[in-house]
Short mmCIF file of C-alpha atoms in Angstrom, two decimals:
data_model
loop_
_atom_site.label_atom_id
_atom_site.label_comp_id
_atom_site.label_asym_id
_atom_site.label_seq_id
_atom_site.Cartn_x
_atom_site.Cartn_y
_atom_site.Cartn_z
CA MET A 14 69.47 202.30 162.14
CA PRO A 15 71.14 202.08 158.68
CA ASN A 16 74.91 201.95 158.51
CA ALA A 17 76.43 205.36 157.94
CA LYS A 18 78.63 205.79 154.88
CA ALA A 19 81.91 207.65 155.30
CA THR A 20 83.47 208.90 152.09
CA ASN A 21 87.00 210.28 151.91
CA PHE A 22 88.44 212.87 149.55
CA PHE A 23 91.01 215.57 149.14
CA ILE A 24 89.70 218.96 148.10
CA GLY A 25 93.09 220.64 147.97
CA SER A 26 96.12 219.38 146.09
CA ASN A 27 99.87 219.86 146.21
CA SER A 28 99.79 220.20 142.44
CA GLY A 29 102.03 221.20 139.57
CA CYS A 30 100.36 224.63 139.74
CA GLY A 31 101.14 225.15 143.42
CA PHE A 32 98.56 224.50 146.12
CA TYR A 33 95.21 224.20 144.37
CA SER A 34 91.84 224.06 146.07
CA TYR A 35 88.28 223.22 145.05
CA PHE A 36 86.80 224.44 148.32
CA ASP A 37 84.55 226.77 146.32
CA ALA A 38 82.79 223.61 145.08
CA PHE A 39 82.70 221.81 148.44
CA TYR A 40 78.96 222.24 148.84
CA ASP A 41 75.90 223.82 147.26
CA SER A 42 74.95 226.78 149.46
CA ASP A 43 71.26 226.29 148.66
CA ARG A 44 71.37 222.88 150.39
CA MET A 45 73.23 223.99 153.51
CA ARG A 46 71.94 225.19 156.88
CA LYS A 47 75.09 225.66 158.96
CA VAL A 48 78.74 226.09 158.06
CA PHE A 49 81.39 226.53 160.73
CA LEU A 50 84.70 228.11 159.69
CA LEU A 51 87.49 227.18 162.09
CA LYS A 52 90.27 229.71 162.59
CA GLY A 53 93.40 228.64 164.45
CA GLY A 54 97.03 227.68 164.14
CA ALA A 55 99.13 224.53 164.33
CA GLY A 56 98.26 222.24 167.22
CA ASN A 57 95.04 224.11 168.00
CA GLY A 58 92.90 220.98 167.60
CA LYS A 59 91.03 221.76 164.36
CA SER A 60 91.38 218.27 162.89
CA THR A 61 90.60 216.55 166.20
CA LEU A 62 87.48 218.68 166.54
CA MET A 63 86.28 217.70 163.06
CA LYS A 64 86.99 214.01 163.66
CA LYS A 65 84.81 214.12 166.80
CA ILE A 66 81.97 215.76 164.88
CA ALA A 67 82.23 213.18 162.07
CA ALA A 68 82.25 210.30 164.57
CA ALA A 69 79.18 211.68 166.35
CA ALA A 70 77.31 212.02 163.05
CA GLN A 71 78.19 208.47 162.01
CA LYS A 72 77.07 207.18 165.40
CA GLN A 73 73.65 208.65 164.63
CA GLY A 74 73.62 206.85 161.28
CA LEU A 75 74.40 209.95 159.18
CA ASP A 76 76.64 209.81 156.12
CA THR A 77 79.73 212.00 156.27
CA GLU A 78 82.20 213.38 153.76
CA GLN A 79 85.67 213.65 155.22
CA ILE A 80 88.16 215.92 153.48
CA HIS A 81 91.77 215.00 154.19
CA CYS A 82 94.75 217.33 154.31
CA PRO A 83 97.24 216.67 151.48
CA SER A 84 100.09 217.91 153.71
CA ASP A 85 99.08 215.37 156.39
CA PRO A 86 96.53 212.81 155.16
CA ASP A 87 95.86 211.64 158.72
CA SER A 88 94.37 215.07 159.45
CA LEU A 89 91.10 216.54 158.22
CA ASP A 90 90.54 219.81 156.39
CA ALA A 91 86.74 219.60 156.47
CA VAL A 92 83.68 217.49 157.22
CA ARG A 93 80.30 217.68 155.52
CA ILE A 94 77.12 216.04 156.81
CA PRO A 95 74.68 216.24 153.89
CA ALA A 96 71.55 215.00 155.70
CA VAL A 97 71.58 217.94 158.11
CA GLY A 98 73.08 220.47 155.70
CA ALA A 99 76.12 221.13 157.87
CA ALA A 100 79.84 221.49 157.29
CA VAL A 101 82.88 222.28 159.40
CA ILE A 102 85.93 223.65 157.60
CA ASP A 103 89.53 224.45 158.48
CA ALA A 104 89.45 227.97 157.07
CA THR A 105 93.11 228.83 157.61
CA PRO A 106 95.84 229.04 154.91
CA PRO A 107 96.72 227.57 152.50
CA HIS A 108 93.00 226.95 151.93
CA ALA A 109 91.83 230.12 153.66
CA ARG A 110 88.08 230.53 153.40
CA GLU A 111 85.82 233.38 154.40
CA ALA A 112 82.10 233.48 155.12
CA GLU A 113 79.78 233.52 152.12
CA TYR A 114 76.69 234.65 154.04
CA HIS A 115 78.04 235.50 157.46
CA GLY A 116 75.57 234.76 160.23
CA ALA A 117 72.88 233.57 157.83
CA LEU A 118 74.85 230.49 156.80
CA ASP A 119 78.49 230.67 157.90
CA ARG A 120 79.93 231.33 161.31
CA TYR A 121 83.53 231.84 162.40
CA VAL A 122 84.80 229.72 165.28
CA SER A 123 88.08 230.95 166.73
CA LEU A 124 90.30 228.43 168.49
CA SER A 125 92.78 231.11 169.55
CA GLU A 126 90.99 231.61 172.86
CA TYR A 127 91.99 228.07 173.82
CA VAL A 128 95.70 228.93 173.53
CA ASP A 129 97.64 230.67 176.31
CA SER A 130 99.12 233.35 174.07
CA ALA A 131 100.82 235.22 176.90
CA ALA A 132 102.82 232.17 177.98
CA LEU A 133 103.46 231.11 174.37
CA THR A 134 105.54 234.22 173.66
CA ALA A 135 108.47 232.43 175.33
CA GLU A 136 108.44 229.99 172.37
CA ARG A 137 108.38 232.66 169.69
CA GLU A 138 111.92 232.11 168.44
CA ALA A 139 111.37 228.38 167.92
CA ILE A 140 107.99 228.99 166.28
CA VAL A 141 109.45 231.50 163.83
CA ARG A 142 112.35 229.19 162.97
CA LEU A 143 110.18 226.11 162.41
CA SER A 144 107.59 228.05 160.41
CA GLY A 145 110.31 229.30 158.08
CA GLU A 146 111.77 225.81 157.64
CA ILE A 147 108.33 224.40 156.85
CA ARG A 148 107.81 227.07 154.18
CA ASP A 149 111.21 226.22 152.68
CA ARG A 150 110.31 222.51 152.42
CA HIS A 151 106.96 223.30 150.83
CA ASP A 152 108.69 225.63 148.36
CA ALA A 153 111.07 222.80 147.43
CA ALA A 154 108.14 220.42 146.94
CA ARG A 155 106.34 222.97 144.76
CA LYS A 156 109.37 223.32 142.49
CA CYS A 157 109.57 219.55 142.03
CA LEU A 158 105.84 219.29 141.33
CA ALA A 159 106.07 222.14 138.83
CA GLY A 160 108.80 220.20 137.03
CA ALA A 161 106.70 217.02 137.05
CA TYR A 162 103.76 219.04 135.69
CA SER A 163 105.95 220.35 132.86
CA ALA A 164 107.10 216.82 131.99
CA SER A 165 103.49 215.59 131.99
CA ASN A 166 102.37 218.45 129.75
CA ALA A 167 105.30 217.86 127.41
CA ALA A 168 104.29 214.20 127.05
CA MET A 169 100.71 215.21 126.30
CA GLY A 170 101.97 217.70 123.72
CA LEU A 171 103.92 214.98 121.92
CA VAL A 172 100.85 212.77 121.43
CA LEU A 173 98.10 215.36 121.04
CA GLY A 174 98.77 215.88 117.35
CA GLY A 175 98.02 212.21 116.79
CA VAL A 176 94.66 212.28 118.58
CA ASN A 177 91.22 212.93 117.13
CA SER A 178 89.64 214.76 120.07
CA GLU A 179 86.23 214.87 118.36
CA ARG A 180 86.25 211.09 118.15
CA ILE A 181 86.91 210.86 121.90
CA SER A 182 84.13 213.39 122.61
CA GLY A 183 81.87 211.23 120.45
CA ARG A 184 82.55 208.32 122.76
CA GLY A 185 81.62 210.59 125.66
CA ALA A 186 78.33 211.39 123.92
CA ALA A 187 77.72 207.65 123.51
CA LEU A 188 78.20 207.22 127.27
CA VAL A 189 75.62 209.94 127.82
CA ARG A 190 73.08 208.16 125.62
CA ARG A 191 73.72 204.87 127.38
CA TYR A 192 73.81 205.97 131.01
CA ILE A 193 72.21 209.41 131.55
CA PRO A 194 68.40 209.45 131.22
CA LYS A 195 66.82 212.70 130.12
CA ARG A 196 64.74 214.45 132.75
CA HIS A 197 62.56 217.49 132.15
CA GLY A 198 61.57 220.24 134.54
CA VAL A 199 64.63 219.78 136.75
CA ARG A 200 67.12 222.37 137.92
CA PRO A 201 70.71 221.88 136.71
CA THR A 202 73.05 220.87 139.52
CA LYS A 203 76.48 222.04 140.57
CA ALA A 204 79.26 219.48 140.51
CA TYR A 205 81.02 218.54 143.73
CA LYS A 206 84.64 218.87 142.65
CA ARG A 207 87.09 216.59 144.46
CA PHE A 208 90.45 214.86 144.30
CA PHE A 209 90.22 211.10 144.84
CA SER A 210 94.02 210.95 145.23
CA GLY A 211 96.71 213.35 146.37
CA PHE A 212 100.45 213.94 146.66
CA THR A 213 101.32 213.77 150.34
CA PRO A 214 104.24 213.20 152.73
CA LYS A 215 103.30 209.50 152.49
CA GLY A 216 103.60 209.51 148.72
CA LEU A 217 100.52 209.22 146.55
CA VAL A 218 97.48 208.50 148.73
CA ALA A 219 94.24 207.44 147.04
CA PHE A 220 90.69 206.74 148.20
CA PRO A 221 89.47 204.27 145.55
CA GLU A 222 86.72 202.88 147.78
CA THR A 223 85.01 206.28 147.81
CA LEU A 224 84.05 205.99 144.13
CA THR A 225 81.71 203.07 144.72
CA THR A 226 80.75 204.02 148.29
CA LEU A 227 79.15 207.15 146.84
CA CYS A 228 76.83 205.01 144.73
CA ALA A 229 73.27 204.29 145.79
CA SER A 230 73.89 200.59 145.00
CA PRO A 231 77.64 199.99 145.44
CA ALA A 232 77.40 196.24 144.87
CA SER A 233 75.84 196.70 141.44
CA ALA A 234 77.55 199.91 140.38
CA GLU A 235 78.16 200.52 136.68
CA LEU A 236 81.96 200.75 136.43
CA VAL A 237 83.62 202.14 133.31
CA SER A 238 87.40 201.94 133.29
CA VAL A 239 89.30 204.49 131.21
CA LEU A 240 92.91 203.82 130.18
CA ASP A 241 94.57 207.21 129.72
CA ASP A 242 98.23 208.03 130.25
CA PHE A 243 98.28 211.45 128.60
CA GLY A 244 95.49 213.62 130.01
CA LEU A 245 92.96 212.91 127.25
CA SER A 246 90.15 211.99 129.67
CA PRO A 247 88.45 215.45 129.73
CA PHE A 248 87.44 215.02 126.07
CA LEU A 249 85.57 211.86 127.11
CA LEU A 250 84.25 212.90 130.51
CA LEU A 251 83.09 216.48 130.00
CA PRO A 252 80.03 215.50 127.92
CA LEU A 253 79.07 213.03 130.65
CA LEU A 254 79.54 215.55 133.45
CA GLU A 255 77.56 218.25 131.66
CA ALA A 256 74.70 215.89 130.78
CA ALA A 257 74.40 214.67 134.38
CA GLN A 258 74.27 218.26 135.62
CA GLN A 259 71.76 219.41 133.00
CA ASN A 260 69.45 216.51 133.87
CA GLY A 261 69.47 217.39 137.55
CA PHE A 262 71.62 214.56 138.90
CA GLU A 263 73.94 215.04 141.84
CA VAL A 264 77.42 214.47 140.44
CA TYR A 265 80.96 214.25 141.76
CA ALA A 266 83.81 215.32 139.47
CA GLY A 267 87.32 214.05 140.25
CA TYR A 268 90.49 215.77 139.04
CA SER A 269 94.17 214.94 138.64
CA PRO A 270 96.27 215.94 141.68
CA LEU A 271 99.16 216.95 139.38
CA VAL A 272 97.12 218.76 136.71
CA PRO A 273 94.09 219.97 138.69
CA SER A 274 92.19 221.18 135.63
CA CYS A 275 92.24 217.64 134.17
CA LEU A 276 88.94 215.83 134.76
CA THR A 277 89.66 212.17 135.52
CA SER A 278 86.41 210.78 136.96
CA VAL A 279 82.66 211.30 137.04
CA VAL A 280 80.42 209.67 139.65
CA VAL A 281 76.62 209.90 139.53
CA PRO A 282 75.45 208.42 142.86
CA GLU A 283 71.75 208.11 142.01
CA LEU A 284 72.60 206.10 138.89
CA SER A 285 75.37 204.13 140.65
CA LEU A 286 77.61 205.15 137.77
CA VAL A 287 81.40 205.47 137.97
CA VAL A 288 83.45 206.43 134.92
CA ALA A 289 87.08 206.96 135.87
CA VAL A 290 90.65 206.80 134.67
CA ASN A 291 91.97 203.46 135.91
CA GLU A 292 94.89 204.55 138.06
CA HIS A 293 95.99 204.32 141.69
CA GLY A 294 94.13 201.02 142.13
CA ILE A 295 90.67 202.53 141.89
CA PHE A 296 89.20 199.38 140.34
CA ASP A 297 91.13 196.88 142.46
CA GLY A 298 88.82 194.16 143.71
CA ALA A 299 86.07 194.86 141.19
CA GLU A 300 84.86 191.60 139.67
CA ALA A 301 84.29 193.17 136.28
CA HIS A 302 83.99 196.50 134.59
CA VAL A 303 80.95 197.29 132.54
CA ARG A 304 83.30 198.32 129.81
CA ASN A 305 86.86 199.46 129.15
CA ILE A 306 87.68 202.51 127.09
CA ARG A 307 91.30 202.66 125.93
CA LEU A 308 92.12 206.24 125.04
CA ASN A 309 95.78 205.32 124.54
CA ALA A 310 94.67 203.15 121.61
CA LEU A 311 93.28 206.22 119.85
CA ILE A 312 96.73 207.76 119.46
CA ALA A 313 98.02 207.40 115.90
CA PRO A 314 100.61 204.56 115.65
CA ASP A 315 103.16 206.74 113.85
CA VAL A 316 103.06 209.26 116.71
CA TRP A 317 103.80 206.44 119.16
CA LYS A 318 106.68 205.21 117.05
CA GLN A 319 108.17 208.67 116.49
CA ASN A 320 108.06 209.74 120.16
CA ARG A 321 108.53 206.48 122.08
CA THR A 322 112.00 207.34 123.43
CA ARG A 323 111.13 210.90 124.42
CA LEU A 324 107.93 209.77 126.13
CA ARG A 325 109.88 207.22 128.14
CA ILE A 326 112.36 209.90 129.27
CA LEU A 327 109.58 212.32 130.22
CA ARG A 328 107.77 209.67 132.27
CA ARG A 329 110.98 208.76 134.08
CA THR A 330 111.65 212.45 134.78
CA GLU A 331 108.11 212.95 136.08
CA ARG A 332 108.38 209.98 138.47
CA SER A 333 111.77 211.13 139.78
CA LEU A 334 110.53 214.66 140.46
CA LEU A 335 107.45 213.33 142.23
CA GLU A 336 109.66 211.23 144.52
CA ASP A 337 111.71 214.33 145.35
CA ALA A 338 108.49 216.22 146.09
CA PHE A 339 107.34 213.46 148.45
CA THR A 340 110.65 213.69 150.32
CA SER A 341 110.26 217.46 150.79
CA LEU A 342 106.64 217.08 151.91
CA SER A 343 107.69 214.42 154.41
CA GLU A 344 110.31 216.78 155.86
CA ALA A 345 107.71 219.55 156.05
CA LEU A 346 105.36 217.27 158.01
CA ARG A 347 108.14 216.25 160.42
CA LEU A 348 108.81 219.94 161.13
CA HIS A 349 105.09 220.67 161.42
CA ASP A 350 104.75 217.93 164.02
CA ALA A 351 107.56 219.59 165.97
CA LEU A 352 105.71 222.92 165.70
CA GLU A 353 102.49 221.35 166.98
CA ALA A 354 104.41 219.84 169.91
CA ILE A 355 105.37 223.37 170.99
CA TYR A 356 101.75 224.47 171.11
CA LYS A 357 100.31 221.47 172.95
CA PRO A 358 101.37 222.42 176.52
CA TYR A 359 99.75 225.83 176.01
CA THR A 360 96.45 224.54 174.63
CA ASP A 361 93.27 224.09 176.67
CA TYR A 362 92.09 220.71 175.41
CA ALA A 363 89.35 220.47 178.02
CA GLY A 364 87.91 223.68 176.63
CA LEU A 365 88.19 222.31 173.10
CA ASN A 366 86.31 219.18 174.16
CA ARG A 367 83.51 221.37 175.51
CA LEU A 368 83.47 223.28 172.22
CA ALA A 369 83.23 220.00 170.31
CA GLU A 370 80.23 218.89 172.38
CA LYS A 371 78.57 222.26 171.83
CA LEU A 372 79.03 222.12 168.06
CA ILE A 373 77.89 218.48 167.91
CA ASP A 374 74.72 219.40 169.78
CA GLU A 375 74.06 222.37 167.50
CA ILE A 376 74.69 220.39 164.30
CA LEU A 377 72.90 217.16 165.11
CA ASN A 378 70.03 218.22 167.38
#
């Protein structure tokens, strides 16, 4: 039996625009058979249930995509098992999700029946208090991230006037000619939009290994490293992404956790191609890159000279605000753990284990 590949992503981000989710691009509905939408509260076992399903799939040699929670990266928000066209999703806020084709594709699974609600009313005061404190900490984190987002955008604004965006797009077109073969009679694909890194209570957490693990031939993957400190990468990467889609290739598109509209990576598994902004250690351990593209070098020298001091101040401000956001997210997680601890004595974990076995059987058999 071949070794199963487990890839890890975030699909939601604690971003500079508030909580931002790409769950609408988690899967292609045409390729799915079963989607289970979990509904339940803190401590109801949603993440544990998904981890059991992922482990069972891997034991059978099936590849899995594991979507981590940016508010607690040790927990899962979703699991997808492509070979059997199945997914299990935490469909509660902040990434609330409803059925697309209820019954025909999606099914709700309520975990509330495994909680002793009658007995839990005695804990209502503590639950209300902790829930409010968690919201306050997340609000504080959002304000810090919004400030960091503003600093990042201000830095981009300072250099953008010294950048020839058409020249960068031309380099993107050159990548298309070099790496994306033309195919006729194929249906354009939808991109799987993901975050390969995220802002979490543990600071910035990244999954660099996922970029090459996705590739059909990880050991011989074509790696293109992009140096970009100012959000210029979409000019380069959009032509590549669009060409891969138009030629019918499955493609993963990675975005910035701070500026979630900023495309930072494109992975084409069938071609074993990775083109990504070189940040967060994503190319650590690689023996060599096929090529390096230095977008910073395309900024006019006089713009660098004129704005050097302001850019340094903006970068320092951005880093400081991100650290403050991490502190608030860490406090929110500590309070959330306390909230989960309240629910645990009132939760029927034996019943949840039976539910897990039932779902595993339905998904894999």
